[in-house]
Structure formats: C-alpha cells, structure tokens
mmCIF file of C-alpha atoms and ligand atoms in Angstrom:
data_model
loop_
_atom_site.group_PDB
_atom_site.id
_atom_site.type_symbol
_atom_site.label_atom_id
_atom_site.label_comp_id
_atom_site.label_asym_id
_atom_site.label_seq_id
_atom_site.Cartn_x
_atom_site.Cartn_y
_atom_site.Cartn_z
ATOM 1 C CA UNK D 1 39.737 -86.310 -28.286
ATOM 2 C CA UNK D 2 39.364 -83.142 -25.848
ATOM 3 C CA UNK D 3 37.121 -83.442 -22.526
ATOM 4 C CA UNK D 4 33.900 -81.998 -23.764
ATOM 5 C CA UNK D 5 33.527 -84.441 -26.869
ATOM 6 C CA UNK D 6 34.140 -87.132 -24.492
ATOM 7 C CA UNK D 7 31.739 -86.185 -22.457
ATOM 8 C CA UNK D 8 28.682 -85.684 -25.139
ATOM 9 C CA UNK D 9 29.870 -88.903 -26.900
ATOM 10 C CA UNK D 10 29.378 -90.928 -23.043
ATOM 11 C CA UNK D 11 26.583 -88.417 -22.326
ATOM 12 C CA UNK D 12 24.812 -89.061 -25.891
ATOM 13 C CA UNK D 13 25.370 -93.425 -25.303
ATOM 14 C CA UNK D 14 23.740 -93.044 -22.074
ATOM 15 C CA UNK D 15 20.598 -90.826 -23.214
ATOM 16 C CA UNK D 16 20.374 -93.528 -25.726
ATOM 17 C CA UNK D 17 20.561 -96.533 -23.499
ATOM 18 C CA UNK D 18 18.268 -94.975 -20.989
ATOM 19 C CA UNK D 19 15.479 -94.493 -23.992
ATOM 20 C CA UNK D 20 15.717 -97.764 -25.161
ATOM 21 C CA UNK D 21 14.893 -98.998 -21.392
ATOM 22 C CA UNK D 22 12.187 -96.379 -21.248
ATOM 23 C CA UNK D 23 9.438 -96.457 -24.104
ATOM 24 C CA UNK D 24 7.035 -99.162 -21.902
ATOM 25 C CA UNK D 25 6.983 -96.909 -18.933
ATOM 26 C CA UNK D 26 7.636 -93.556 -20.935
ATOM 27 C CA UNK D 27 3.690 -94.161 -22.709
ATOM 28 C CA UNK D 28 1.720 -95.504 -19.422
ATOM 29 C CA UNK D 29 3.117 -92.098 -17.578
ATOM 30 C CA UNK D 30 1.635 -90.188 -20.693
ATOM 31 C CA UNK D 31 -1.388 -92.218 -20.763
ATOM 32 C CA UNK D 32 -2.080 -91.275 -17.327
ATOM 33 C CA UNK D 33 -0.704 -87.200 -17.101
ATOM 34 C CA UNK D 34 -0.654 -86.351 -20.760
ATOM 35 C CA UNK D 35 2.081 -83.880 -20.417
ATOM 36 C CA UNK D 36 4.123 -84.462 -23.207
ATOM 37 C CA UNK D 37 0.856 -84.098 -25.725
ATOM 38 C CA UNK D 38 0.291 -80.804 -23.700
ATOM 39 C CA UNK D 39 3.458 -79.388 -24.193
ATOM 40 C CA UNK D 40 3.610 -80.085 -27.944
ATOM 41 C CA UNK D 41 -0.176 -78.596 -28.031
ATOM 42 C CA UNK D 42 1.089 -76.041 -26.493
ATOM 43 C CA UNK D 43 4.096 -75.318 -28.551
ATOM 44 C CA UNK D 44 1.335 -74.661 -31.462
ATOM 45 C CA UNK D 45 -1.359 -72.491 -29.974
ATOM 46 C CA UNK D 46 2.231 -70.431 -29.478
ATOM 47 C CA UNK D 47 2.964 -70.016 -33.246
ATOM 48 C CA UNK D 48 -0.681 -69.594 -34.184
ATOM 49 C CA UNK D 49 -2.022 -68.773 -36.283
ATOM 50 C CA UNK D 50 1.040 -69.875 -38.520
ATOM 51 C CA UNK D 51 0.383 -73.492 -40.193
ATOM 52 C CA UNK D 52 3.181 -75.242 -41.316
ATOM 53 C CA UNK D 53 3.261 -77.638 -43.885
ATOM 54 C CA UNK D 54 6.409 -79.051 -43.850
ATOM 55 C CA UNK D 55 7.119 -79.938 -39.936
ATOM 56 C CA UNK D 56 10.527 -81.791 -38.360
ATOM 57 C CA UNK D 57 10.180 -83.223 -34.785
ATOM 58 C CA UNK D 58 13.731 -83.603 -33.368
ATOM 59 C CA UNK D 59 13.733 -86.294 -30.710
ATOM 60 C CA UNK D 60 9.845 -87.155 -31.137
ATOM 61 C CA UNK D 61 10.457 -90.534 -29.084
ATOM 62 C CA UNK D 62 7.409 -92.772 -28.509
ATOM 63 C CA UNK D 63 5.628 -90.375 -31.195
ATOM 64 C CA UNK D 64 3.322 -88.203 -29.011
ATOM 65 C CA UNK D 65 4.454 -85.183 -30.439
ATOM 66 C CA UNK D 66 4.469 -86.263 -33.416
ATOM 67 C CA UNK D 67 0.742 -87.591 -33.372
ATOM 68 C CA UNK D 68 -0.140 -84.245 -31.392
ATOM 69 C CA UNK D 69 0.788 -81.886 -33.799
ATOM 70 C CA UNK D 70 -0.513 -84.647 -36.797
ATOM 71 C CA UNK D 71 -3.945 -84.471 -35.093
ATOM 72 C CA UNK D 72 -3.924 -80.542 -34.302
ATOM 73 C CA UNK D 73 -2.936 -79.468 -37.813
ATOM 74 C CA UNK D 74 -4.752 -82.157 -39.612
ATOM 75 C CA UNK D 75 -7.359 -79.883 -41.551
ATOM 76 C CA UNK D 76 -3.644 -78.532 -43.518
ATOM 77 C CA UNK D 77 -2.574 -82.136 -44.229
ATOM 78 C CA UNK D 78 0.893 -81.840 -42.994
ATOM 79 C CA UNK D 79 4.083 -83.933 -44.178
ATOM 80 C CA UNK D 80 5.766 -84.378 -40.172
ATOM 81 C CA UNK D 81 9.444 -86.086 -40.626
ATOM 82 C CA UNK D 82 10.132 -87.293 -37.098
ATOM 83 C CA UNK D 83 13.678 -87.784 -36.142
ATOM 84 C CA UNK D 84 14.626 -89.932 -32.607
ATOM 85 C CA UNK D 85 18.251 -91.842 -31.737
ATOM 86 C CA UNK D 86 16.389 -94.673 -29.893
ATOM 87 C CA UNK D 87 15.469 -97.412 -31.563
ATOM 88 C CA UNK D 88 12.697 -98.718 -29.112
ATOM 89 C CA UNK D 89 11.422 -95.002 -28.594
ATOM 90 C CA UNK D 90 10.648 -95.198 -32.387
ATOM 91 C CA UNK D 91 9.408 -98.678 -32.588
ATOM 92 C CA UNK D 92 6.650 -97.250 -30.648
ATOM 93 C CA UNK D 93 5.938 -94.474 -32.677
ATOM 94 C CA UNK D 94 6.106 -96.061 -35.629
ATOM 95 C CA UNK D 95 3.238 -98.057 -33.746
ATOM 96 C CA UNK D 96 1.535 -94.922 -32.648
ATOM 97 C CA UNK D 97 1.423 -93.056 -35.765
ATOM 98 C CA UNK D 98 0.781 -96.123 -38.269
ATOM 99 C CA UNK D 99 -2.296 -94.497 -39.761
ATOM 100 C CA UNK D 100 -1.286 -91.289 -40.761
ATOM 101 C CA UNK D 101 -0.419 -90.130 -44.129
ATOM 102 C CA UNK D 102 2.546 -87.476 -44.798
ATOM 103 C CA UNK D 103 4.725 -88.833 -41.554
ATOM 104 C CA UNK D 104 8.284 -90.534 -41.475
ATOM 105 C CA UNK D 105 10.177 -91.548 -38.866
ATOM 106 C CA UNK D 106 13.946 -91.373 -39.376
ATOM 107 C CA UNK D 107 16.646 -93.111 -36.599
ATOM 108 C CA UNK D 108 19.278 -90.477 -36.495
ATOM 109 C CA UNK D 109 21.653 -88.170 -35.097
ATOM 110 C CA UNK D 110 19.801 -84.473 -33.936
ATOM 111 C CA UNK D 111 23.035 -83.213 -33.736
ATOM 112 C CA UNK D 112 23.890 -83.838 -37.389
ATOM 113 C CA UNK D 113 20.624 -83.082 -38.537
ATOM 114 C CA UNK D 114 22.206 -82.086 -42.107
ATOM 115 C CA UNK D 115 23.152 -85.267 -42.638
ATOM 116 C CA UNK D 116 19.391 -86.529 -42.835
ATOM 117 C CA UNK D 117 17.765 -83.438 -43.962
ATOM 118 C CA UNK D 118 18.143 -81.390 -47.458
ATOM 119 C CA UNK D 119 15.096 -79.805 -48.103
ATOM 120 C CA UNK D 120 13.870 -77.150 -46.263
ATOM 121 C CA UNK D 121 10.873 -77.074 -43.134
ATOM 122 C CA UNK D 122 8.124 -74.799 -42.334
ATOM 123 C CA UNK D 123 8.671 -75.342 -38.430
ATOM 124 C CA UNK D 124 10.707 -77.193 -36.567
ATOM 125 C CA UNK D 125 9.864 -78.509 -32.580
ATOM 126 C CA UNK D 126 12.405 -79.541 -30.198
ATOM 127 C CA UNK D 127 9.735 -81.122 -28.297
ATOM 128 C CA UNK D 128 11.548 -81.803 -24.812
ATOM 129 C CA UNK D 129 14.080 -82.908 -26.482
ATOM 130 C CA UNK D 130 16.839 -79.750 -26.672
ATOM 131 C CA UNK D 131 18.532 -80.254 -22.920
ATOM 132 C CA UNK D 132 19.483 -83.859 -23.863
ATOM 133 C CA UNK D 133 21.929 -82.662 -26.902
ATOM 134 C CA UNK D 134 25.351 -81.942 -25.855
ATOM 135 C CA UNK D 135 26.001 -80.134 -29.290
ATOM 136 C CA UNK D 136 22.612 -78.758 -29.056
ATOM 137 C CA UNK D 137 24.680 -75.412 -30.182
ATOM 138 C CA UNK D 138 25.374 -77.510 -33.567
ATOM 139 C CA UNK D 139 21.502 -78.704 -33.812
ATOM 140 C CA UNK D 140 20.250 -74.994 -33.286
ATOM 141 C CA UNK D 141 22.687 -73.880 -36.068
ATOM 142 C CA UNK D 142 21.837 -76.483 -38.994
ATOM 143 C CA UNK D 143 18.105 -76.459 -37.365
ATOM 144 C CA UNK D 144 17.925 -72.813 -38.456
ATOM 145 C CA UNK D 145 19.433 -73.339 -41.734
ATOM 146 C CA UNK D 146 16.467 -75.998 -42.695
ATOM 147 C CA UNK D 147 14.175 -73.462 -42.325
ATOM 148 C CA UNK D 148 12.287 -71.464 -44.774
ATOM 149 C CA UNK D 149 12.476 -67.581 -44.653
ATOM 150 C CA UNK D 150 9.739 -66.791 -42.046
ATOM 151 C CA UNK D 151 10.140 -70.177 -40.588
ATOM 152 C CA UNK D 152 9.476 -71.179 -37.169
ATOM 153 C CA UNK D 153 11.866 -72.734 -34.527
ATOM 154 C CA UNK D 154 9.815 -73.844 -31.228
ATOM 155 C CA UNK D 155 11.326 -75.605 -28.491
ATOM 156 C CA UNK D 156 10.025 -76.490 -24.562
ATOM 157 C CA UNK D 157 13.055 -76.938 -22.430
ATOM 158 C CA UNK D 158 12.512 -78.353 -18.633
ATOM 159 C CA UNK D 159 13.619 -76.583 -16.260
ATOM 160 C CA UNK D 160 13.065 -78.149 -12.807
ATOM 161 C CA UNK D 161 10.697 -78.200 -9.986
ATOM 162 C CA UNK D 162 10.055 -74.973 -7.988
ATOM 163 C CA UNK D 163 8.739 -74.293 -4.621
ATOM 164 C CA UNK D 164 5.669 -71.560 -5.093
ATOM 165 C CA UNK D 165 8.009 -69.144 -4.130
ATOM 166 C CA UNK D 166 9.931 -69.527 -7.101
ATOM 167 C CA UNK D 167 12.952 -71.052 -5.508
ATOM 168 C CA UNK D 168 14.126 -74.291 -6.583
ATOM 169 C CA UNK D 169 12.234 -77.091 -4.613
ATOM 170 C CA UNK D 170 15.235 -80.146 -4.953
ATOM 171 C CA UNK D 171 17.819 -77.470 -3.589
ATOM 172 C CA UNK D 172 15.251 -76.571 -0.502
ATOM 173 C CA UNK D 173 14.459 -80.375 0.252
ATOM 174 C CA UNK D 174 17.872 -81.676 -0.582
ATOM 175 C CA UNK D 175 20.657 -78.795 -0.329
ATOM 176 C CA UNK D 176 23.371 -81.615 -0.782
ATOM 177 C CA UNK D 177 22.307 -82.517 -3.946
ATOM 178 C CA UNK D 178 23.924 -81.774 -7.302
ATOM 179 C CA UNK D 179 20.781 -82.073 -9.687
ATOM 180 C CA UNK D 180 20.035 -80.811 -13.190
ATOM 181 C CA UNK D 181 18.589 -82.724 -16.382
ATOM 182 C CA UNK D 182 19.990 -83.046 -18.888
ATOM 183 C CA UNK D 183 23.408 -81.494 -20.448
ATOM 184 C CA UNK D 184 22.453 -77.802 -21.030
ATOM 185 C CA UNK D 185 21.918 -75.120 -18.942
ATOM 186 C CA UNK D 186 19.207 -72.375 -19.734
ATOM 187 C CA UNK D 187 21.639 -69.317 -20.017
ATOM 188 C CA UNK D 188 24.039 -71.324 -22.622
ATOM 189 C CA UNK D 189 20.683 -72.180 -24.901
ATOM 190 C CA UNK D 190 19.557 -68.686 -24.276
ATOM 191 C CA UNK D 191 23.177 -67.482 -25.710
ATOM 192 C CA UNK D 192 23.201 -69.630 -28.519
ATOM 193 C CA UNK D 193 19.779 -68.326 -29.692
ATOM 194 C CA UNK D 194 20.887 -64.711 -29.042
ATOM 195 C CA UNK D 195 24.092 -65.722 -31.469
ATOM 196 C CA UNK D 196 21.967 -67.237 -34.240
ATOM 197 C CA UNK D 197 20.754 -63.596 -35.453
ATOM 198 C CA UNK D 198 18.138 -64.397 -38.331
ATOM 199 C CA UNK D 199 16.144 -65.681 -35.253
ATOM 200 C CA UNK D 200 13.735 -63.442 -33.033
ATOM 201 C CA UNK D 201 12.681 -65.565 -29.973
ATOM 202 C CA UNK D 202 10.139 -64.982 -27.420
ATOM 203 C CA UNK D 203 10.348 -67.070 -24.060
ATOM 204 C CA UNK D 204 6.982 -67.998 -22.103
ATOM 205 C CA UNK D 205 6.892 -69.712 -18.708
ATOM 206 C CA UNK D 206 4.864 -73.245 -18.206
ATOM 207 C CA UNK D 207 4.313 -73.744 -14.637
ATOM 208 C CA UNK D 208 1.789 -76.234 -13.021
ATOM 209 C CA UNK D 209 1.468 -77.704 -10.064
ATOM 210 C CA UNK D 210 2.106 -81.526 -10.027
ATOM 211 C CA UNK D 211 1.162 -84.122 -7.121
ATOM 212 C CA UNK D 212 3.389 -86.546 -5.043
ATOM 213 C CA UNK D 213 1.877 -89.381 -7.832
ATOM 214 C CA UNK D 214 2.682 -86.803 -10.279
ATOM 215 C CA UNK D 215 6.249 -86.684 -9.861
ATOM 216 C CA UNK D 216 7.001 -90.450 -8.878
ATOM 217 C CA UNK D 217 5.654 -91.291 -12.276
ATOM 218 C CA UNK D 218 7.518 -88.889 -13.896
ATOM 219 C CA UNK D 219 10.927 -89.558 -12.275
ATOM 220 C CA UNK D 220 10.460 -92.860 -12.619
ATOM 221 C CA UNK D 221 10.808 -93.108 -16.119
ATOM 222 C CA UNK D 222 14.015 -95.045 -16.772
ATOM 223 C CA UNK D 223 15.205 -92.170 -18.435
ATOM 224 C CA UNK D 224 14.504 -89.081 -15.560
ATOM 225 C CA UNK D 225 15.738 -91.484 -12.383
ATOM 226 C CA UNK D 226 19.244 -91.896 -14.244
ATOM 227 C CA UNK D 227 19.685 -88.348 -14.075
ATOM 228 C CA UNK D 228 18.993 -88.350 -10.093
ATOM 229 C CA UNK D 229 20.816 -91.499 -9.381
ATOM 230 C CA UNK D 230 22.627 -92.101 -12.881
ATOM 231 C CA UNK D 231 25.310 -95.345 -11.455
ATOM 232 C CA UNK D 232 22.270 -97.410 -9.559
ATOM 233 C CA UNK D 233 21.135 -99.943 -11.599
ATOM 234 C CA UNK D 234 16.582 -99.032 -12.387
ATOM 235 C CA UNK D 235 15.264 -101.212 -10.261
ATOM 236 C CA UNK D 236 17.089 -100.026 -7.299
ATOM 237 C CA UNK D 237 16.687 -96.575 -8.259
ATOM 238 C CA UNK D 238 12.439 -97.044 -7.626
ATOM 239 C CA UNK D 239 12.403 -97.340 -3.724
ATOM 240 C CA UNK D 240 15.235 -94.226 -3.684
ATOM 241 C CA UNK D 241 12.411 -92.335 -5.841
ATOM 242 C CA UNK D 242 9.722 -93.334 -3.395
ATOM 243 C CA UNK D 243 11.599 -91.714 -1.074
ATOM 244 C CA UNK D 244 12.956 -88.731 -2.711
ATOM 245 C CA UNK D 245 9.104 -87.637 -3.764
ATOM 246 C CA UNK D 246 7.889 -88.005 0.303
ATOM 247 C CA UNK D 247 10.680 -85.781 1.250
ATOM 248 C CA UNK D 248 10.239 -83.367 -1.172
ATOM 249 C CA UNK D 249 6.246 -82.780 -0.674
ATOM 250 C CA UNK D 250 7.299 -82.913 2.839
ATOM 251 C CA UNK D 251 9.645 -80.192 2.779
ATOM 252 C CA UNK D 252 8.248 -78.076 0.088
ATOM 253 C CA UNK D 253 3.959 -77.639 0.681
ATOM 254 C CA UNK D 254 3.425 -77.122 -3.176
ATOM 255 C CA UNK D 255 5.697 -77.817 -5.648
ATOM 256 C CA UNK D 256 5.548 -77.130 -9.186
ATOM 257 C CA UNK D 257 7.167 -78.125 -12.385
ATOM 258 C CA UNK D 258 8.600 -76.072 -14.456
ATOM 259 C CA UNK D 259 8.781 -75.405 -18.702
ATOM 260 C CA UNK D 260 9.864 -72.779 -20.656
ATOM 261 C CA UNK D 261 9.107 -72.188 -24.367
ATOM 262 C CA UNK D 262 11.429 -70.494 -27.201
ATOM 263 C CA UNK D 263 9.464 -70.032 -30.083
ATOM 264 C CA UNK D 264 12.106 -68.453 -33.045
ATOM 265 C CA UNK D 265 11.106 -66.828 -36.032
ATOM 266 C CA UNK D 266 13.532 -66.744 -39.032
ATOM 267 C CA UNK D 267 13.785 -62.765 -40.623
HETATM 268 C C1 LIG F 301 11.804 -86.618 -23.355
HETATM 269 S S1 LIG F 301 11.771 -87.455 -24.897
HETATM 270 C C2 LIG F 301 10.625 -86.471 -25.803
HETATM 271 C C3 LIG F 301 9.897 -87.291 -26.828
HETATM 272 C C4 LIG F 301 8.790 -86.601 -27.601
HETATM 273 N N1 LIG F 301 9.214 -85.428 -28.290
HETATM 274 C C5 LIG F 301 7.583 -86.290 -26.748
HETATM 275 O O1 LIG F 301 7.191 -85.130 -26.702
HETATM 276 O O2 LIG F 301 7.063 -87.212 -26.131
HETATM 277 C C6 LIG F 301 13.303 -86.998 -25.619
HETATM 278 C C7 LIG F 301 13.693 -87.818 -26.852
HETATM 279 O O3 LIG F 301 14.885 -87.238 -27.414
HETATM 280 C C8 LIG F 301 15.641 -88.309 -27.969
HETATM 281 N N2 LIG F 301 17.052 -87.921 -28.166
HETATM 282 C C9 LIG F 301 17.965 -87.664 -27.209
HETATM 283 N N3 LIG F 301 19.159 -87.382 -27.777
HETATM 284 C C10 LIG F 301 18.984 -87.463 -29.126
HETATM 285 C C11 LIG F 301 19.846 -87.265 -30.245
HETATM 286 N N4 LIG F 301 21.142 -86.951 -30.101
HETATM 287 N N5 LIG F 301 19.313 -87.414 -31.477
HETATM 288 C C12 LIG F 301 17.995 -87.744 -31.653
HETATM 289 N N6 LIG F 301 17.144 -87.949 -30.622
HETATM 290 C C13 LIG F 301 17.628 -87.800 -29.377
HETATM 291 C C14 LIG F 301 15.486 -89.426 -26.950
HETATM 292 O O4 LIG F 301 15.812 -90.688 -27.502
HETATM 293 C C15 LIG F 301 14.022 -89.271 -26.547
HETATM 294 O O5 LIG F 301 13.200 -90.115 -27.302
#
C-alpha cells in the first residue's frame, strides 16, 4: 500500500470516529449559530432559479442540509438521497428528517459514490463536506458522471479564519502553528474542477464575522478540535480551546470565518 492511501484510509477512520463522537454537540452548535442551514441555503439561492428534482447530499451528517434544502424546495416535491459514513451523524438525521416524503439516507462511502448510486441527479451538494475526502478527486469524478446534462455540482469548502485584512488570523495569533482542516487544499480542488471539463464553475466568497462564543462552539465540536489538537484525548482538548479562542480575539481585533462556494454546471 503506497503512503497516500495510507494516509486517506487513517485519515478517513479518524473523520469517522470523530463524527460518531460529534452528532450531540454538532446539533446544539447549529441550534444556536445556524451556520450549516445557512450555508446549504445559500448553496441554492446560488443555482437559482434552477430546481432540481432529483438531489444527492454527500456527507449530509446530522441532516441539516438535507432538511434545508427539503424545506427550501418543497413547493417541487423533491426526492433528496442523503449519503453520510457516520453512523451516529445519520441516526440523527434519520431523526431530523422523519417526516418528509421523497428522502433516504444511505451509510456509505462518498468516495465510491458509484457503488451506491446508478441513476442519475439533478444537483448534487457537497455541503461542507468536500475537504474531509482524501479521494475527493475520485468523488468529483463519479459525482459528475451522476449528473444529468445541465446538471448542477455545488459545493461550500471552509477555508479558515481571516483577520479583516485578509491575512490568515491562526498564522497572525499563532505563527508556530501548523493548522488546516481537513485533507485538501483549495488550489488541488480548484485543479481537479479545472480537469473535469464538462464542468463550468463559478467561485463566490462567504465571509462573516464570528464572535469569541462563536468560534469556541464551533471548534469545539469533537470533530473541528481534533484537527487543532488531533492526539489529546476531547475532554482535554476543551480548556486548550478556551484558550486558543482568548488569544486569538486578543491578537486579531476582528476575525472572520471564511467559505467559499463552487457551483459547477455540466455542458
Ligand atoms: C461538517 S459535516 C457536514 C454535515 C452536513 N452536510 C451539514 O451541512 O450539516 C461533514 C460530514 O461529512 C461526513 N463524511 C466525511 N467523510 C465522509 C466519507 N468518506 N463519506 C461519507 N461521508 C463522509 C462526516 O461524517 C460528516 O457527517
């Protein structure tokens, strides 16, 4: 086995075990900031005024996506297949979504998505979901192939927290640190797209300021703090998180976090 598939097979086992340990707290930090309903909102108001029918979620998790883009294009009475790795993350969706018609949760593999999927999809969202996929390169390529001529492909990829200067706000308040979430960098997604020529893509910024509560919330999702301290066991990891978000509102007056959206058309 060469050093790159070891690494996405280790990489993939930990994304999975930090979901399963993070569907409780995942939901009360969405309760309270709404961001990842926002983001899949705003993934749609980007395709407009194109209605799919036939919708996959890769990675859909706890099942706010899902429900967001259930609830947004409910007057078309869309069939949404939902496809997440962890089994807890889809426990809850299952839970979330349990009274709409035309969605189905799947527990799978996005990088195989082939393997699941035979018939073809109007749109399909990588909902924050695309920079925790190794083979994302593999996902992209079978993603595109699952959709219909004129098709859409929209994803919202994290990209960090920024100073209001633009410059990255961990690398002002903490030059030491080696930190970036998640296993693919911007330029290599950027490539890939370029590479996959029946798509046209457009890329739109998503910046907001966020607040000192803001950010301890987020980061403290089992999921985000492994990727700042990934070998100290969660509980440990909450004080260093504490810590980390002081420093950085310290050292940085207004920071703000960072999205950008790919929204691919097929032909
Ligand atoms: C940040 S969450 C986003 C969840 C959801 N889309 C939302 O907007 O709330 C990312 C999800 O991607 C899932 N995921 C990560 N790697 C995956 C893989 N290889 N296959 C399927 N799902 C994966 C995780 O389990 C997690 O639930």
């Amino acid at each position: 086995m060469g050093k790159n598939e070891d690494f996405g097979r280790s990489f993939k086992a930990a994304v999975e075990k930090n979901f399963n340990q993070s569907a409780q707290v995942y939901d009360l930090f969405e309760e309270k900031h709404h961001l990842f309903e926002s983001l899949a909102r705003r993934q749609l108001e980007l395709i407009a005024p194109y209605r799919p029918d036939r919708i996959l979620d890769v990675g859909c998790g706890t099942g706010i996506s899902t429900f967001a883009l259930q609830k947004h294009l409910a007057a078309h009475s869309p069939n949404i297949y939902a496809i997440d790795i962890s089994e807890s993350m889809l426990l809850k969706a299952k839970e979330r979504c349990k009274d709409l018609h035309g969605v189905y949760f799947i527990r799978g593999d996005a990088e195989n998505l082939k393997a699941y999927f035979h018939e073809t999809f109007d749109a399909i969202f990588y909902t924050a979901s695309i920079f925790l996929l190794p083979k994302f390169a593999d996902s992209l390529r079978q993603a595109s192939q699952l959709l219909v001529p004129s098709g859409v492909l929209a994803i919202s990829y994290y990209e960090g927290l920024f100073a209001e200067s633009g410059e990255d706000a961990v690398r002002i308040a903490f030059p030491d640190m080696k930190y970036q979430y998640g296993a693919v960098p911007m330029t290599d997604l950027q490539s890939c797209l370029v590479s996959l020529r029946e798509l046209k893509t457009v890329q739109v910024d998503y910046r907001f300021e966020v607040s000192r509560d803001f950010l301890f919330d987020f980061l403290s999702i089992p999921a985000q703090s492994a990727g700042l301290y990934p070998k100290m066991p969660y509980l440990d990891r909450i004080p260093k998180i504490r810590e980390f978000c002081a420093t950085l509102t310290e050292k940085v007056s207004r920071v703000f976090m960072g999205w950008k959206f790919l929204i691919c058309k097929k032909g």
